[in-house]
Each structure stands twice: as structure tokens, then as C-alpha cells.
XYZ file of C-alpha atoms in Angstrom:
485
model
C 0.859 32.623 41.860
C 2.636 30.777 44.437
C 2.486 27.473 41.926
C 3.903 28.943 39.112
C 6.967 30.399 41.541
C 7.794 26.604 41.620
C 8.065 25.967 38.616
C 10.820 26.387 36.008
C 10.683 25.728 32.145
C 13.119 23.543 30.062
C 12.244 23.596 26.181
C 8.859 24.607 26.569
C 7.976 22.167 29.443
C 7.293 23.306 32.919
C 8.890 21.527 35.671
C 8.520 21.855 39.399
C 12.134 23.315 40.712
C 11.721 20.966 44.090
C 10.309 17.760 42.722
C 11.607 17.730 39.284
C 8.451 16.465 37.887
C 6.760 17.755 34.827
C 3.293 19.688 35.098
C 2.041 17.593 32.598
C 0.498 14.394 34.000
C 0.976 12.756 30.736
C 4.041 13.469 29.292
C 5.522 12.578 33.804
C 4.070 9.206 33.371
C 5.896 9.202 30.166
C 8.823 9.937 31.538
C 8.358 7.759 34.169
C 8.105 4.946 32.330
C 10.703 5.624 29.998
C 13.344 6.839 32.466
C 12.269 3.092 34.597
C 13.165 0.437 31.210
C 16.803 2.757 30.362
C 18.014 2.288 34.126
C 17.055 -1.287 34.606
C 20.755 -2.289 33.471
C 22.397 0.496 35.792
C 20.054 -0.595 38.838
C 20.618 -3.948 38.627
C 24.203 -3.913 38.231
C 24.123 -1.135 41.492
C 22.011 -3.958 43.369
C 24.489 -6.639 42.961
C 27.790 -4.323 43.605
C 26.001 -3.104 46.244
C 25.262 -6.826 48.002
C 28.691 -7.293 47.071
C 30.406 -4.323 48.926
C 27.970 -4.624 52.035
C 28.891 -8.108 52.038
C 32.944 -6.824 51.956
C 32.596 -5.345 54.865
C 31.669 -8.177 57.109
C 35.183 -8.984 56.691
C 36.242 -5.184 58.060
C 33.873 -6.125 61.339
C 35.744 -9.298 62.341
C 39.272 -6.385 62.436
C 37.422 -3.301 63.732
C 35.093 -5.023 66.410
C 35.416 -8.282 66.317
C 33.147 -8.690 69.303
C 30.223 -7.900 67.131
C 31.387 -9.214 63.713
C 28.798 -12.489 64.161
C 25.761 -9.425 64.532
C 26.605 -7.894 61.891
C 27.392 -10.560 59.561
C 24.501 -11.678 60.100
C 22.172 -8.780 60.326
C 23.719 -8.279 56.258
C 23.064 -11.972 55.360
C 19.385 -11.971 56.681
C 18.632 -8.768 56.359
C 20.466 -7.008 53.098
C 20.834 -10.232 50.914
C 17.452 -10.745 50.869
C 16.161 -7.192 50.324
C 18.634 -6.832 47.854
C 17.883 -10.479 45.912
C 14.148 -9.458 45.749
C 14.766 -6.322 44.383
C 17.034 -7.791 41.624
C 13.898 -9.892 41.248
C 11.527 -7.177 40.567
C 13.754 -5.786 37.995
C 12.411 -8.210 35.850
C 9.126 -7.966 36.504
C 6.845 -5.750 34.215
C 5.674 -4.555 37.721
C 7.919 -1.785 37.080
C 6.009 0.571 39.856
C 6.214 -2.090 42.935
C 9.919 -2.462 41.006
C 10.881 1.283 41.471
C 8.996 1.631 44.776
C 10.575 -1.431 46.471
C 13.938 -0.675 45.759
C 13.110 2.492 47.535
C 12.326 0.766 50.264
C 15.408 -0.836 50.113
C 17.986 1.363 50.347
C 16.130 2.982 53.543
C 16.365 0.171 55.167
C 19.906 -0.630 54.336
C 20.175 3.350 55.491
C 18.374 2.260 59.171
C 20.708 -0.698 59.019
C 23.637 1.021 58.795
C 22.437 3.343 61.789
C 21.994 0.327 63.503
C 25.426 -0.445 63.196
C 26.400 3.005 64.408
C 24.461 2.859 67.616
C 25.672 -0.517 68.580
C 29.137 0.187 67.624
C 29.465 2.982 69.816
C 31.022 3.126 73.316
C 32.681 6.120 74.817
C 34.141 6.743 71.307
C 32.122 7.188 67.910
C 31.139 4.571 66.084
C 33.809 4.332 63.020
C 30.663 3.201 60.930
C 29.415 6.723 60.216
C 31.916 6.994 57.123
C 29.767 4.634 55.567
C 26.690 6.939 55.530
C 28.755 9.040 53.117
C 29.436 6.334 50.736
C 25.701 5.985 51.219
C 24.704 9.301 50.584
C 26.939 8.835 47.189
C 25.729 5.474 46.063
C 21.830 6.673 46.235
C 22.011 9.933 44.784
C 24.672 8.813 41.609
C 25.151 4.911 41.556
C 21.618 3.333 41.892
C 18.966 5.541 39.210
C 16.214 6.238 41.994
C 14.180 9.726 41.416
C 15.430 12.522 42.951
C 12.857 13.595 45.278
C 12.576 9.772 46.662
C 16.125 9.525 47.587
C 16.424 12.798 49.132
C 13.454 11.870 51.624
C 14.885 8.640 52.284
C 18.065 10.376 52.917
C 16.168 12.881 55.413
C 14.662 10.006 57.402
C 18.336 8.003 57.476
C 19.898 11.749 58.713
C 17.464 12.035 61.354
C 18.123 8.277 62.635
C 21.446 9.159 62.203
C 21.526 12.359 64.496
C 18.996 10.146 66.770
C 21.738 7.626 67.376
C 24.445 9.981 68.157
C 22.713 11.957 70.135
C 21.714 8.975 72.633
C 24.751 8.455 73.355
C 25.830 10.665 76.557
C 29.197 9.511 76.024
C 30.333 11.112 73.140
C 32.113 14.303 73.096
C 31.358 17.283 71.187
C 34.145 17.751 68.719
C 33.203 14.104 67.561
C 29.312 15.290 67.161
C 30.366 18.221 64.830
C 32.960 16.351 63.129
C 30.775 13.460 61.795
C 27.889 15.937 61.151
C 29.891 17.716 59.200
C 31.291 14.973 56.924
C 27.427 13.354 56.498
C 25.912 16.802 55.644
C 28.603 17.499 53.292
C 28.354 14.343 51.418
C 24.238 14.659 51.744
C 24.617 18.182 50.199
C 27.150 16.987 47.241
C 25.492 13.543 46.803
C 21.952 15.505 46.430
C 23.072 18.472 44.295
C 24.879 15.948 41.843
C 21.749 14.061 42.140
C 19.739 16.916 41.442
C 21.055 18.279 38.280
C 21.781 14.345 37.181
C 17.802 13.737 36.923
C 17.309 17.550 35.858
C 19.837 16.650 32.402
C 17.828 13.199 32.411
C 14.458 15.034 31.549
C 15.576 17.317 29.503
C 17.476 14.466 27.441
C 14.029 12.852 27.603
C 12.481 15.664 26.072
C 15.034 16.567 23.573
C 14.937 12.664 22.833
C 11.182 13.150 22.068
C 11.572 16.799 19.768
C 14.225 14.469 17.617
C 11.645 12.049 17.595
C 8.916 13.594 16.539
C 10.824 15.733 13.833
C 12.131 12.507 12.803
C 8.539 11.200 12.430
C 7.515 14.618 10.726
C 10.508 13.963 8.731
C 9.072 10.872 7.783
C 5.969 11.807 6.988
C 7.287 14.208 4.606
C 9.181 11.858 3.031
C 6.298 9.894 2.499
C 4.241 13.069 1.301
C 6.698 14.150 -0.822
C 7.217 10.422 -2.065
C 3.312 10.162 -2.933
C 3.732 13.718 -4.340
C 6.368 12.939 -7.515
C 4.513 9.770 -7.610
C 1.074 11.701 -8.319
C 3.042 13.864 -10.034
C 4.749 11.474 -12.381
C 1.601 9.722 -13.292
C 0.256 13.244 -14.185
C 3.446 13.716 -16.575
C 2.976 10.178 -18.093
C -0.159 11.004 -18.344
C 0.467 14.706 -19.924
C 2.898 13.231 -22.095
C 0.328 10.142 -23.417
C -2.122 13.153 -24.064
C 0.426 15.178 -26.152
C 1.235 11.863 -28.307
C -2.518 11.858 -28.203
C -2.920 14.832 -29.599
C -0.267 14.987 -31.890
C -1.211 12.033 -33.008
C -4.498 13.950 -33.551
C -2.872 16.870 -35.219
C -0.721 14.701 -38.040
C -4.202 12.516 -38.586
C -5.549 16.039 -38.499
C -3.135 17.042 -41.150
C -3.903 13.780 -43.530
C -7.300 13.792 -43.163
C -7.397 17.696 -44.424
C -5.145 16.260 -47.583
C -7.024 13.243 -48.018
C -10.203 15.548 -47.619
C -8.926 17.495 -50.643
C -8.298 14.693 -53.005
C -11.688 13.704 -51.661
C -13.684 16.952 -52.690
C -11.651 17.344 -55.791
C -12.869 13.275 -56.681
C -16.237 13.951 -55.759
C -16.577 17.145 -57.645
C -14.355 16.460 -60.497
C -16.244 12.837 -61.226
C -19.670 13.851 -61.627
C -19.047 17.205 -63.432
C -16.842 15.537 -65.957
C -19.920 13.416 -66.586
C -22.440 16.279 -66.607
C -19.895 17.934 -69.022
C -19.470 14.834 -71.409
C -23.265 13.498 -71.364
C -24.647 17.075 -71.965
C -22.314 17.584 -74.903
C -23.610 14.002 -76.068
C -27.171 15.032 -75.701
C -27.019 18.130 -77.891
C -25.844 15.629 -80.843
C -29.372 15.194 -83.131
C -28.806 11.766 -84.078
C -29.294 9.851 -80.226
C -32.501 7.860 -80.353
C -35.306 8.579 -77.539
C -33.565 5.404 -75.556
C -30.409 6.662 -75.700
C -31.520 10.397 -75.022
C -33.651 9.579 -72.115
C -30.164 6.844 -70.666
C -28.122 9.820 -70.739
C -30.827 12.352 -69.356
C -30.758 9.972 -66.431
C -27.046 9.143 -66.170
C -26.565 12.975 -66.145
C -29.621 13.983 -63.599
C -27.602 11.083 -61.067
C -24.358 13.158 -61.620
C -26.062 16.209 -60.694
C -27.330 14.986 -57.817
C -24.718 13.676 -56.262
C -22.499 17.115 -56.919
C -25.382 18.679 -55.144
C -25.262 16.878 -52.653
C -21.460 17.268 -52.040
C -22.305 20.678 -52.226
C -24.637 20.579 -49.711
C -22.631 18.903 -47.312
C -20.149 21.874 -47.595
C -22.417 24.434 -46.850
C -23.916 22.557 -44.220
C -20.359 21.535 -42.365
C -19.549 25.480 -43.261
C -22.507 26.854 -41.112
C -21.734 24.127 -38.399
C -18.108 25.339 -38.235
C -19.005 28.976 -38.246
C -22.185 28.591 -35.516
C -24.430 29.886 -38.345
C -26.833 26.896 -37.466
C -30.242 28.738 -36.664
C -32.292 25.904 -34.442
C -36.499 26.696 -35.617
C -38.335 24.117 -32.942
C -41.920 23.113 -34.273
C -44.136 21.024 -33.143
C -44.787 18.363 -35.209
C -46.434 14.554 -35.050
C -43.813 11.912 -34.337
C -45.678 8.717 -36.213
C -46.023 10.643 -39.425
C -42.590 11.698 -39.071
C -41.017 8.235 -38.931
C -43.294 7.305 -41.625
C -41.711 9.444 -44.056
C -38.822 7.679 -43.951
C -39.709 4.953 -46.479
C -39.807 7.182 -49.278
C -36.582 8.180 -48.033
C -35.147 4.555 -47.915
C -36.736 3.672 -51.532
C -34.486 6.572 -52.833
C -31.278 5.562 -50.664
C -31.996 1.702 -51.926
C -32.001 3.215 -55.741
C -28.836 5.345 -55.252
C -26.575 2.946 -54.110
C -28.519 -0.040 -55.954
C -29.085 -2.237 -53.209
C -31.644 -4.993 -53.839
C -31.380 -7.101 -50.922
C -31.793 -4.658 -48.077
C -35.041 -5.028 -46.125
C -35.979 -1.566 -44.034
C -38.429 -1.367 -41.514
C -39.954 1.669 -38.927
C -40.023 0.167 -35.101
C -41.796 3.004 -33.651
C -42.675 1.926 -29.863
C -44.410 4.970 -28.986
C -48.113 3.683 -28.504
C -49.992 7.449 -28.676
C -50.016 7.630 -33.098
C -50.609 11.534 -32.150
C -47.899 12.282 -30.287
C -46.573 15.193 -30.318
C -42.758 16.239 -30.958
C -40.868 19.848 -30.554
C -37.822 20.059 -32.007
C -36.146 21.354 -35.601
C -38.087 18.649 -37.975
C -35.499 19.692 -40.863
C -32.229 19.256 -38.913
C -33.779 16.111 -37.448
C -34.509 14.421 -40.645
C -31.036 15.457 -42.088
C -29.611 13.537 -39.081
C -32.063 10.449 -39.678
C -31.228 10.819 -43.355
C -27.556 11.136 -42.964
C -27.260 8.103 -40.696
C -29.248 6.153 -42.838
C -27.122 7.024 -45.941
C -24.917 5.615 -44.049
C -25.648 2.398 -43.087
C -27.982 1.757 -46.742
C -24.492 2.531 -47.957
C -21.754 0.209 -45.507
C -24.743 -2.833 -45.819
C -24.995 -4.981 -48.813
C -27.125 -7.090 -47.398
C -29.600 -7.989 -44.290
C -31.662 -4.925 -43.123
C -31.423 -1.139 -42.167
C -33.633 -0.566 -39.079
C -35.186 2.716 -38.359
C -36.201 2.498 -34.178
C -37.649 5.045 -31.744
C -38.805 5.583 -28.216
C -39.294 7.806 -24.744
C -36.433 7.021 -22.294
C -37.587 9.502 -20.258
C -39.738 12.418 -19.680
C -37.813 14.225 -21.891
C -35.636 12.862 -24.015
C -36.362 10.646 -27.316
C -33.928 7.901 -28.037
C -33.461 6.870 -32.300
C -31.262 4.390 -32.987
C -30.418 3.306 -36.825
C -28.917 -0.276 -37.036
C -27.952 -2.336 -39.772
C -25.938 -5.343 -41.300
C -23.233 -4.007 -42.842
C -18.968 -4.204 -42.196
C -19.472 -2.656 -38.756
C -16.793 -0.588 -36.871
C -13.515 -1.698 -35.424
C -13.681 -0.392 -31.649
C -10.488 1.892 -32.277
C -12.058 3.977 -34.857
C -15.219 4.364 -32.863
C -13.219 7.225 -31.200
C -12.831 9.127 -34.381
C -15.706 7.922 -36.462
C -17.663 11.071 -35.562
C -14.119 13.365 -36.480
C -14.335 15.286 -39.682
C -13.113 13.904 -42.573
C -13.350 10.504 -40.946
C -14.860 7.340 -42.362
C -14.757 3.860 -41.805
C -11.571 3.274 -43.247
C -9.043 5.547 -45.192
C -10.395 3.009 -48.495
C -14.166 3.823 -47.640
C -13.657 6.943 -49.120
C -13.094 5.430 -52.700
C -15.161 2.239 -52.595
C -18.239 4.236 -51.385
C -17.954 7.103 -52.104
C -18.881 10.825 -50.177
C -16.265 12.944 -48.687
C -16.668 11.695 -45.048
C -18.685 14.350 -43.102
C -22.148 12.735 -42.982
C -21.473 11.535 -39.170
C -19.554 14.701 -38.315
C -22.684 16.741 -39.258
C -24.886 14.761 -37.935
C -23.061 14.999 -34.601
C -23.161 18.877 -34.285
C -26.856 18.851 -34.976
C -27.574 16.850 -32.403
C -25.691 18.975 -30.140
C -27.438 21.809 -31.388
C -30.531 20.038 -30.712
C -29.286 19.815 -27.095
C -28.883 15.884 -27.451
C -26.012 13.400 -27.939
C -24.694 10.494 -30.556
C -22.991 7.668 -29.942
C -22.422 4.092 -31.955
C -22.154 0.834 -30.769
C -20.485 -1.952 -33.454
C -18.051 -4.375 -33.848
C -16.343 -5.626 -36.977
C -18.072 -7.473 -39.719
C -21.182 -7.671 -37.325
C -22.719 -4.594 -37.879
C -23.632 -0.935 -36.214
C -26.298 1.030 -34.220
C -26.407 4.846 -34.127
C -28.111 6.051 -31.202
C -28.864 9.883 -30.169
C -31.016 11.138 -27.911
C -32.996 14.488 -28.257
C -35.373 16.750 -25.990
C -38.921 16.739 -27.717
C -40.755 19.152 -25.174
């Protein structure tokens, strides 16, 4: 309880009221050092007036007792000069404690000195050397930056060597006694109160020095915060705004591919029916010969085919859009699957009338018996889809039909081929409704550009995905993956 009676607060720091130093070890030695390196300037310009002045008055001793004036000059040339050149030494030391601590030492010697003078300066009569402990007093407690609490104790020990001195001396009379005591405890008192409340301002400078500093480094931080802020944020807008290009980009494609879908359809539908129409009219005339019959019976069983099959593809992208999809997992055997796919090939290879198209099964599952469990029919739409594809993009080289486990649970089929490939900036869309390889594909081969779209939500049905790897002129390879337990 007693502690915390000596302490006082200043901005949230507790200081003790007779020693001025903080409670906080830290933030004192701080201080400390801080209050040191901003009064080197001040003390060394108070060492060297000082010197100076001391060294004044050996003039004043050869006038007020000239008897002693070769003492004294010299006791301030052998004595002060040097005490004061070595502490203008130190000064520039990075000793700054021994610094601070010997120019303590300094002035209480120059104190003792000065008491010196006073004793052997006095006769019957006091010494008229006392005045100076009052410019003293003054120069240590507001000239020369020494802490507080060190030059009051220096200035106790020079006031008791002081009252020592005068006291010795039998001679003197009373009124002189009081008079100089009176005059050195009054400039003590002023000198140490203006001394007092000097360091007290000092600290609290310091730490209102330190708040600015710190709320100029948490200004800076925020600067800093706020500047990586709008910068995350921009790149979020630029990147918000290259997504709404993006998708409006998306939308007007959208929008064109919907119209070009519909001249599509109406091509694909109107072509083959106007040949079902014309050929079936020609077949009911009795005067075709069996060739001629049996040319047209073909030409129109094509047509009919192919309408089927565009309207196939709309049911199927119908139930796809709608979620009508019903998955019905089976187990079936994988080998015998793949195999299948010849037939299949033989009856791409007639439709589109490619001759120089070699197709082959790469099935690298050893076990001929495994077994698969998955939707057989969805899967071979996908296998058949893909391969309509590429049978259809390839005029020449091979369509390859590949399979195998790439892990415990997952099948990989990939479907490569020959043919124009993909340019890496449609691969993005390829799998988009509506979407072929070109805007021209459409036309030159025909279909109304949902095969890969289809064959993309199946998968994903299936619980796999589909992906293509191509380049231009150099061919593609479909791959999707697919759960089989």
C-alpha cells in the first residue's frame, strides 16, 4: 500500500512522485536511453560554457583576493579543466552510462571545489564565494540535462559541505550564517522544483512522443491494410468484371447457338423427310424396276434413320434437361461389352462411308470375366455417341476404342482418333449444347450438335467425368471415367 502512495500516473504510466522514474523497468530504460542521445547537444554545450565561466572567474580572484588567486587558478586548471575535458569526451562515447554517470561525478566535485573555495576564502568575514553555490544550484538543476533525483543528491552532499565549512569557522557571525543559508536554500528549493517539473514534462513528452508514434505506426499499418485491401479488392472487380464479359459472352453465344440450333433441327428434319416424302411417292409408281425399287427402298430406309435418330437425340437431351434420366445399374461382363462395339463401328463406317478407317478394341483388363455395374444402355450410348463422333471428324487413320482400372473403383475409356482435332479454345465449350467443332461442322457433317453434350450428363449421372485432350489437325481423345462396383 505504502508503494502505490508513491506513485502517481501520467497517461496511463505510473511514476514514482520522488524519483521520477517509471514502474516499468522497460519502458525507464527506454527512457533512459532516449532522454541520454536528445541532451547530448545541451550537455555538451553546458560542459564547455561551464569550463568557460569557471575559468572567468579566475580573473574575479586576482580583484577579490588576490592573495589566493595563484590557488585557485590553479585548483580550476588542474582540477575543473580536466574533469570537464573528459566528460566532453565521454559524450561521444557510446558508453552513454559511464557518460551520464561521470558527468555526475563531475559537477559534485566542481560542487566540493567550490566549498573549497569558501572555506579558504574565509577570515573573520564570509567567504564572498557562497553566491556561486546559487549559480550552482541553477546550472545543475536547468542548464546541464542530469536526472532529477541525481542532481538533487549531489546537491544534498554539496549543502552539507557547504554548512560544514561555515560552520568551522568560529569567526563568523550569526546574521552572516542565516543570510547565506537563506540565499543557498532558496536557490536549492527553486533550482530543484524547476528541475523537478522540467524532467516530470520530459517523460511525459517521452511518452506522448511514443502514443504519436505508435498511432503513427498503426496508422501505417492501416494504410498498408487498407492499401492491400482495394488492391485485393480491385483484382476481385477485374476479375468480376472478366467473368461478366465471360458470361455474357456466354449468354450472346448462348443466344446464337439456340438460333443456329433451330436452323439446325429444321435442316436435319426438313432434309431427310423431304426425301422420305419424294422417294415414297416414287416407289408407289408401278413402272420402277426391282433395281431401282430396292435403290430407293434403301435411299429412303437411310433417311429414316437418320430423322430417328435426330429424334432421338431430342428426347434424350429433353429427359437430361428435365432430370427424367432413370440410372438401372446391372451387372454385366466388361470383355463382351467392348466386343460389341465392332458391329457398332461396321455400321458407323457404312453411315458416313468411310473406307479407310481402321478400328480396333484395346481392352487392358487381363480377367475376360470381369465383372462391371453400371447402366450398360446409357454406357453404350456414351461409347456410341463418342464414337459417332470421331468415325465422323476422321477421314482417315484409325478410331481407337481403349479401356482400363485406374483404380479400385473407377474405369477409365478413352476414344481416340485421326481426324481435324480440336483447337484448345473450343475445348472449353465443346461439351456446351449446341456446340460442335466449328460453327461449319454443323453443315459439312451433319447432326445438330448434342452428341458430346449428352454424353457429358450421362456420365455425370453415372457418377463419373469427361474430358478431351486434342490439338488441331492432330487429332482427339475422349476420356471419362466411371464407378463399376
Amino acid at each position: 500500500m505504502r508503494g502505490e502512495n508513491t506513485l502517481i500516473e501520467i497517461r496511463g504510466k505510473k511514476i514514482n512522485r520522488f524519483t521520477l522514474e517509471f514502474s516499468d523497468k522497460s519502458l525507464e530504460r527506454s527512457f533512459k536511453s532516449d532522454y541520454f542521445y536528445h541532451s547530448l547537444f545541451q550537455n555538451r554545450l553546458s560542459i564547455i560554457f561551464g569550463m568557460i565561466v569557471f575559468l572567468f572567474f579566475s580573473i574575479i580572484d586576482t580583484y577579490i583576493i588576490p592573495e589566493l588567486s595563484i590557488r585557485f587558478i590553479i585548483t580550476r586548471v588542474v582540477v575543473i579543466l580536466p574533469l570537464g575535458i573528459a566528460a566532453l569526451l565521454l559524450s561521444y562515447t557510446k558508453r552513454d552510462i559511464l557518460s551520464n554517470y561521470f558527468q555526475t561525478f563531475s559537477v559534485l566535485v566542481i560542487g566540493f571545489v567550490i566549498n573549497y573555495f569558501i572555506l579558504t576564502s574565509s577570515y573573520v568575514n564570509l567567504s564572498p564565494y557562497y553566491p556561486g553555490l546559487i549559480l550552482y544550484f541553477i546550472y545543475l538543476f536547468t542548464v546541464i540535462r542530469i536526472y532529477f533525483i541525481k542532481s538533487l543528491l549531489v546537491s544534498i552532499g554539496v549543502l552539507i559541505s557547504f554548512e560544514l565549512t561555515i560552520l568551522s569557522n568560529n569567526s563568523l557571525m550569526k546574521e552572516d550564517i542565516i543570510t547565506a543559508n537563506l540565499y543557498v536554500l532558496s536557490a536549492l528549493l527553486l533550482s530543484s522544483i524547476a528541475g523537478y517539473f522540467g524532467e516530470l514534462l520530459m517523460r511525459k513528452n517521452y511518452l506522448v512522443k511514443n502514443e504519436l508514434e505508435k498511432a503513427n505506426d498503426e496508422i501505417s499499418q492501416a494504410r498498408l491494410n487498407l492499401e492491400d485491401e482495394i488492391q485485393k479488392r480491385t483484382v476481385e472487380l477485374v476479375n468480376i468484371n472478366k467473368q461478366l464479359r465471360k458470361s455474357k459472352l456466354r449468354a450472346e453465344g448462348s443466344e446464337n447457338l439456340k438460333t443456329n440450333f433451330i436452323a439446325n433441327i429444321s435442316h436435319e428434319i426438313r432434309t431427310p423427310l423431304t426425301r422420305i416424302i419424294g422417294f415414297s411417292e416414287l416407289l408407289t409408281k408401278a413402272e420402277l424396276s426391282s433395281d431401282k425399287r430396292m435403290k430407293y427402298s434403301l435411299i429412303l430406309q437411310e433417311n429414316s434413320d437418320q430423322l430417328l435418330r435426330v429424334i432421338t437425340d431430342m428426347i434424350e437431351l429433353s429427359k437430361l434437361q428435365t432430370d427424367n434420366v432413370k440410372i438401372q445399374n446391372t451387372k454385366f461382363n466388361l470383355a463382351h461389352f467392348l466386343e460389341s462395339f465392332n458391329a457398332i463401328f461396321s455400321e458407323l463406317n457404312f453411315k458416313y462411308s468411310k473406307n479407310q478407317i481402321k478400328f480396333s478394341i484395346d481392352n487392358f483388363i487381363q480377367d475376360s470375366k470381369m465383372q462391371v455395374y453400371s447402366d450398360k444402355n446409357e454406357l453404350r450410348k456414351v461409347i456410341t455417341n463418342l464414337l459417332d463422333n470421331s468415325v465422323k471428324f476422321t477421314n482417315k487413320g484409325f478410331v481407337k476404342l481403349s479401356c482400363n482400372v485406374i483404380t479400385e473403383k473407377f474405369l477409365m475409356f478413352c476414344i481416340s482418333d485421326t481426324g481435324i482435332g480440336i483447337d484448345k479454345e473450343n475445348q472449353e465449350f465443346i461439351f456446351d449444347y449446341f456446340r460442335q467443332v466449328d460453327d461449319g461442322a454443323t453443315r459439312s457433317y451433319g447432326g445438330v450438335g448434342v452428341g458430346l453434350s449428352i454424353s457429358k450428363e450421362i456420365i455425370r449421372s453415372l457418377g463419373g467425368e469427361i474430358w478431351v485432350e486434342s490439338d488441331k489437325n492432330k487429332g482427339a481423345n475422349f476420356y471419362f471415367k466411371i464407378p463399376y462396383v
